[in-house]
Short mmCIF file of C-alpha atoms in Angstrom, two decimals:
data_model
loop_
_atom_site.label_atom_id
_atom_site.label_comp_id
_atom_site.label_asym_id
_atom_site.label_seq_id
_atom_site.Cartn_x
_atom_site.Cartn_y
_atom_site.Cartn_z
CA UNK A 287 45.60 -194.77 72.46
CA UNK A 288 44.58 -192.01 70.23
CA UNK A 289 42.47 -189.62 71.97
CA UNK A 290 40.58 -188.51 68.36
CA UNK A 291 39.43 -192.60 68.42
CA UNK A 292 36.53 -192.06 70.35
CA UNK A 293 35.55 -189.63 68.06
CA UNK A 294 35.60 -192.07 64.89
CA UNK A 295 33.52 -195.07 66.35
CA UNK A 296 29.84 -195.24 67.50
CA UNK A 297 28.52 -196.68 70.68
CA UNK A 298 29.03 -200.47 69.34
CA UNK A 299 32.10 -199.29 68.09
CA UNK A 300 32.22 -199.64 64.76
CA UNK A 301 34.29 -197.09 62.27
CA UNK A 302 31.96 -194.02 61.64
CA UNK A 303 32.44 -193.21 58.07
CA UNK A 304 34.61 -189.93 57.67
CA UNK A 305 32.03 -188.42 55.45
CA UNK A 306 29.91 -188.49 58.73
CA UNK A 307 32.90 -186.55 60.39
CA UNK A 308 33.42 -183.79 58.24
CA UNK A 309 30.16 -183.51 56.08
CA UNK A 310 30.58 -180.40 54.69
CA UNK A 311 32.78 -180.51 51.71
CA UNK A 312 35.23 -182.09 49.41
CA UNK A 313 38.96 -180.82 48.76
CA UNK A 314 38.24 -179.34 44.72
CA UNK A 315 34.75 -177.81 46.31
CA UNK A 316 37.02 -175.83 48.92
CA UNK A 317 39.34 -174.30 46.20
CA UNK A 318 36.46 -173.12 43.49
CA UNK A 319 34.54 -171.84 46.66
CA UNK A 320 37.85 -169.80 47.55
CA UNK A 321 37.58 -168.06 43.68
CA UNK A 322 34.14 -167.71 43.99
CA UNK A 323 34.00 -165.50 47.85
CA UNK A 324 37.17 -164.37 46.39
CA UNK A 325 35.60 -163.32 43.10
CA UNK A 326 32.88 -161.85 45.01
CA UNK A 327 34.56 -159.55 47.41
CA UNK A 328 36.61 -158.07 44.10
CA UNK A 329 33.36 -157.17 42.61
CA UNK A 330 32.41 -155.30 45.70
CA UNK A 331 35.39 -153.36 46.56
CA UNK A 332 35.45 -152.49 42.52
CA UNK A 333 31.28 -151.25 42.68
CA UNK A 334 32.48 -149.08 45.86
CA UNK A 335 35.59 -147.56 43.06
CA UNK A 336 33.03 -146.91 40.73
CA UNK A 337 30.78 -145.10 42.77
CA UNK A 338 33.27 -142.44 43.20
CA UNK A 339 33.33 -141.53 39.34
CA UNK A 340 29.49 -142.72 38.03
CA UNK A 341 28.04 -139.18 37.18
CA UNK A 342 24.25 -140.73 35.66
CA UNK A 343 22.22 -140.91 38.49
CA UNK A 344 20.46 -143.93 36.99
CA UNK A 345 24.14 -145.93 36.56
CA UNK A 346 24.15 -144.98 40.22
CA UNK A 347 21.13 -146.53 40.96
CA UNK A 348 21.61 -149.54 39.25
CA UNK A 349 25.32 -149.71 40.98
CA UNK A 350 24.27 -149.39 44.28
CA UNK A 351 21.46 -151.82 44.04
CA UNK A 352 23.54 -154.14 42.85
CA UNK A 353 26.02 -153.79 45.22
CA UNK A 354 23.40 -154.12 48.34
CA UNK A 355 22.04 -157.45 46.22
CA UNK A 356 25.32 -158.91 45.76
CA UNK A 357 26.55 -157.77 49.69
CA UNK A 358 23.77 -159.88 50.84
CA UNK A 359 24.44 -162.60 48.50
CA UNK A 360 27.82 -162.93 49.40
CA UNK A 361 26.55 -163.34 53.24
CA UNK A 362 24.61 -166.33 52.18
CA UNK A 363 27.51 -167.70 50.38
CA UNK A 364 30.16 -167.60 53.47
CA UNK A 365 27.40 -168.86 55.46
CA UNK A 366 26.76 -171.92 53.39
CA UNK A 367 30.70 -172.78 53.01
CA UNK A 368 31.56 -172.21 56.61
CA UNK A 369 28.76 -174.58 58.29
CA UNK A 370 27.74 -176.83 55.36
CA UNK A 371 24.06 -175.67 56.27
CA UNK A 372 21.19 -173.83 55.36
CA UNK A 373 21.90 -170.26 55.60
CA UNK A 374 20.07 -167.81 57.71
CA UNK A 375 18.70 -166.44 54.69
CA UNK A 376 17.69 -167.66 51.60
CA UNK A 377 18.91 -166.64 48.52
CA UNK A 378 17.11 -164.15 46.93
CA UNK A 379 15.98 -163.39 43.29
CA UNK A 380 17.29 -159.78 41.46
CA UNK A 381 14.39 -157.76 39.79
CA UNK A 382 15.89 -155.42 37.44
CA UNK A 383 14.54 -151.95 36.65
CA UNK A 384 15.30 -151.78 32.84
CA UNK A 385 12.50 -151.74 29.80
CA UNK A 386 13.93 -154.73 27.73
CA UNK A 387 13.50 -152.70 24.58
CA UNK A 388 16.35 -153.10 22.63
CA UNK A 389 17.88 -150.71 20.48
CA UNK A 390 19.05 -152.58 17.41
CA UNK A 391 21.72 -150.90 14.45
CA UNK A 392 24.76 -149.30 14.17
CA UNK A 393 25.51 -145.50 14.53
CA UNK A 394 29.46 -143.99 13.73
CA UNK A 395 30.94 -142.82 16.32
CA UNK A 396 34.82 -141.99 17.69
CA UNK A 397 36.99 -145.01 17.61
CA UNK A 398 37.60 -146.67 21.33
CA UNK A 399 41.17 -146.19 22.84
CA UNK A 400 42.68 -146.87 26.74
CA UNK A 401 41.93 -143.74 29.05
CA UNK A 402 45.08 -142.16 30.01
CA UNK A 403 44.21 -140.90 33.28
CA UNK A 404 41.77 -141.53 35.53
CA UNK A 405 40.17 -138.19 34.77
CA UNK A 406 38.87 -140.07 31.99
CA UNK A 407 36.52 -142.38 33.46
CA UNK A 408 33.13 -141.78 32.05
CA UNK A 409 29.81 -143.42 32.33
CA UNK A 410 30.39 -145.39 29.42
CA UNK A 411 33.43 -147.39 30.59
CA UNK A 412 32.19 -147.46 34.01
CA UNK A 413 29.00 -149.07 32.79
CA UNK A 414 31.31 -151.38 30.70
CA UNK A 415 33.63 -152.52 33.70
CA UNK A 416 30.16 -153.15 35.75
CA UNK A 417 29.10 -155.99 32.80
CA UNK A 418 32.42 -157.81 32.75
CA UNK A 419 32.14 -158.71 36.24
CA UNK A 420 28.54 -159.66 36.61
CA UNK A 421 29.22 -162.00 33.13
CA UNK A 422 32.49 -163.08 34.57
CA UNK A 423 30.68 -164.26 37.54
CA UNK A 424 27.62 -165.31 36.14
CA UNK A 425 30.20 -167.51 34.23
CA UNK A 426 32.24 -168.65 37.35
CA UNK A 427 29.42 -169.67 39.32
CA UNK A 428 27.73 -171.84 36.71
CA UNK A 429 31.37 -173.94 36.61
CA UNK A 430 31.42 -173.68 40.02
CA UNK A 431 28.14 -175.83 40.78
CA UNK A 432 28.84 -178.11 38.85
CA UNK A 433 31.97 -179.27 40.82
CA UNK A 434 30.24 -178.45 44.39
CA UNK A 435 29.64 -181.80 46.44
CA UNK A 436 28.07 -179.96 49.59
CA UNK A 437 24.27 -179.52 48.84
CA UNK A 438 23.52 -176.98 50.54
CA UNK A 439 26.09 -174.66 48.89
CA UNK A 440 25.48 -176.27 45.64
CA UNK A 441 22.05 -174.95 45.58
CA UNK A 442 23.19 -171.90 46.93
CA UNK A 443 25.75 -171.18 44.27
CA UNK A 444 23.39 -172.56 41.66
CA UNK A 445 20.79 -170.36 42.69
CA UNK A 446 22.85 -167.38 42.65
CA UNK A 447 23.77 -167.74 38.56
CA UNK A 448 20.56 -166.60 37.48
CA UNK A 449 20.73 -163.36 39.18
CA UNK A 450 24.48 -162.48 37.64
CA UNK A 451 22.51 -162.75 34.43
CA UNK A 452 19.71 -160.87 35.51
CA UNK A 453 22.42 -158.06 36.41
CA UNK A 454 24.23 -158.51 33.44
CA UNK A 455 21.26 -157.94 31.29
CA UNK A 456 20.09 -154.87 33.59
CA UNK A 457 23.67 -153.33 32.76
CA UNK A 458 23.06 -153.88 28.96
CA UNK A 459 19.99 -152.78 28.38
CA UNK A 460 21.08 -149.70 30.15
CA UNK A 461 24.10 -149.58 27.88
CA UNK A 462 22.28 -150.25 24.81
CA UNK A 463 19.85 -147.44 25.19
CA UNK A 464 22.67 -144.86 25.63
CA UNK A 465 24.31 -146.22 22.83
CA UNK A 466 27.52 -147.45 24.60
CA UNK A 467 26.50 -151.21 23.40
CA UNK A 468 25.17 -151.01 19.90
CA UNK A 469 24.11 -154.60 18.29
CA UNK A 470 24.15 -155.30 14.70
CA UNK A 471 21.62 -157.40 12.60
CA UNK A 472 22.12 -159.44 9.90
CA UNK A 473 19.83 -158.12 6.68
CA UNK A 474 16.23 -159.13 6.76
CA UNK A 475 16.24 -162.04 3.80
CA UNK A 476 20.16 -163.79 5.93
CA UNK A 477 18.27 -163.44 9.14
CA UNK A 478 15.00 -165.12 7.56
CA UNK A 479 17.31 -167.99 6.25
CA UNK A 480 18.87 -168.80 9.72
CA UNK A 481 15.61 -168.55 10.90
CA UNK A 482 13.98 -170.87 9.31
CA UNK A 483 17.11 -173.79 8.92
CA UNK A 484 15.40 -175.82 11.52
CA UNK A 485 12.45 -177.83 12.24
CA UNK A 486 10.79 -179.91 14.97
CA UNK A 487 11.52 -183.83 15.54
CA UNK A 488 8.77 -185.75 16.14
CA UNK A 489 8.57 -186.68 19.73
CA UNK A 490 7.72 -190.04 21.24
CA UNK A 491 6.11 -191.43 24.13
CA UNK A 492 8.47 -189.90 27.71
CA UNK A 493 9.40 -192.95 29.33
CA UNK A 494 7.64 -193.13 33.02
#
């Protein structure tokens, strides 16, 4: 007799159904939750790199906040994927400390090239490094829950994307007022025309 059999039956002993078993998650879920942890801990260990070279106290600010959000994120995360249950604590929402003023135009400036030592690293690219990840994630997790079966970590991961972008921004608007990330316009009369090349449809009863 199997020994696991007991297991798989209930007291009238019919078959329990294995998602009853195992309820916490499906064999695609387990491999996009690896990339994600995985993901996470890379963004980590790189914040902790960059703290060694940041020289703008406010860069540091924002990089060490960041990193203390994200740690505590990442908790939540492993917590949700390794029970399948509500974590001890709830996912939390990042409050950034930026103006959202941006600067818009174009100034010259020295053409970009690869550092060639680490000597180099500056603000500017550190700052720069800092927004690739939080987009990359912000990215990653939106893909991500939308393959997760598990609930609880579907939320969880869901809940998190909003916050990558709220980083991201942070990390651009800091950019963009130090000139590091410059944004073009279009001129006034193209940027009218786009702006007006759409109207409203006239809306019907919502079903109920």
């Amino acid at each position: 007799m199997n020994p696991n059999q007991g297991q798989n039956q209930n007291q009238q002993g019919q078959q329990m159904p294995q998602n009853m078993m195992n309820p916490n998650h499906g064999g695609h879920e387990l491999f996009d939750a690896h990339e994600v942890i995985a993901s996470l801990i890379n963004m980590l260990d790189q914040y902790q790199m960059y703290a060694q070279h940041i020289q703008d106290p406010e860069l540091q600010s924002i990089q060490q906040r960041q990193h203390a959000f994200v740690t505590q994120m990442y908790n939540t995360i492993v917590q949700s994927f390794s029970t399948g249950q509500d974590p001890a604590q709830d996912t939390q929402q990042y409050k950034m400390q930026q103006s959202n003023e941006v600067v818009y135009g174009i100034k010259p400036g020295q053409p970009k090239k690869p550092n060639q030592s680490v000597n180099e690293l500056a603000d500017k690219g550190l700052s720069a490094y800092m927004l690739g990840q939080t987009k990359t994630l912000a990215t990653l997790l939106s893909m991500t829950a939308l393959e997760m079966t598990n609930p609880v970590l579907r939320r969880v991961v869901a809940d998190s994307v909003p916050n990558f972008i709220e980083m991201s921004y942070e990390i651009f608007l800091y950019q963009n007022k130090h000139g590091y990330y410059q944004v073009p316009q279009l001129q006034q009369q193209d940027m009218n025309q786009m702006l007006q090349s759409y109207t409203t449809a006239p809306q019907g009863n919502m079903p109920h």
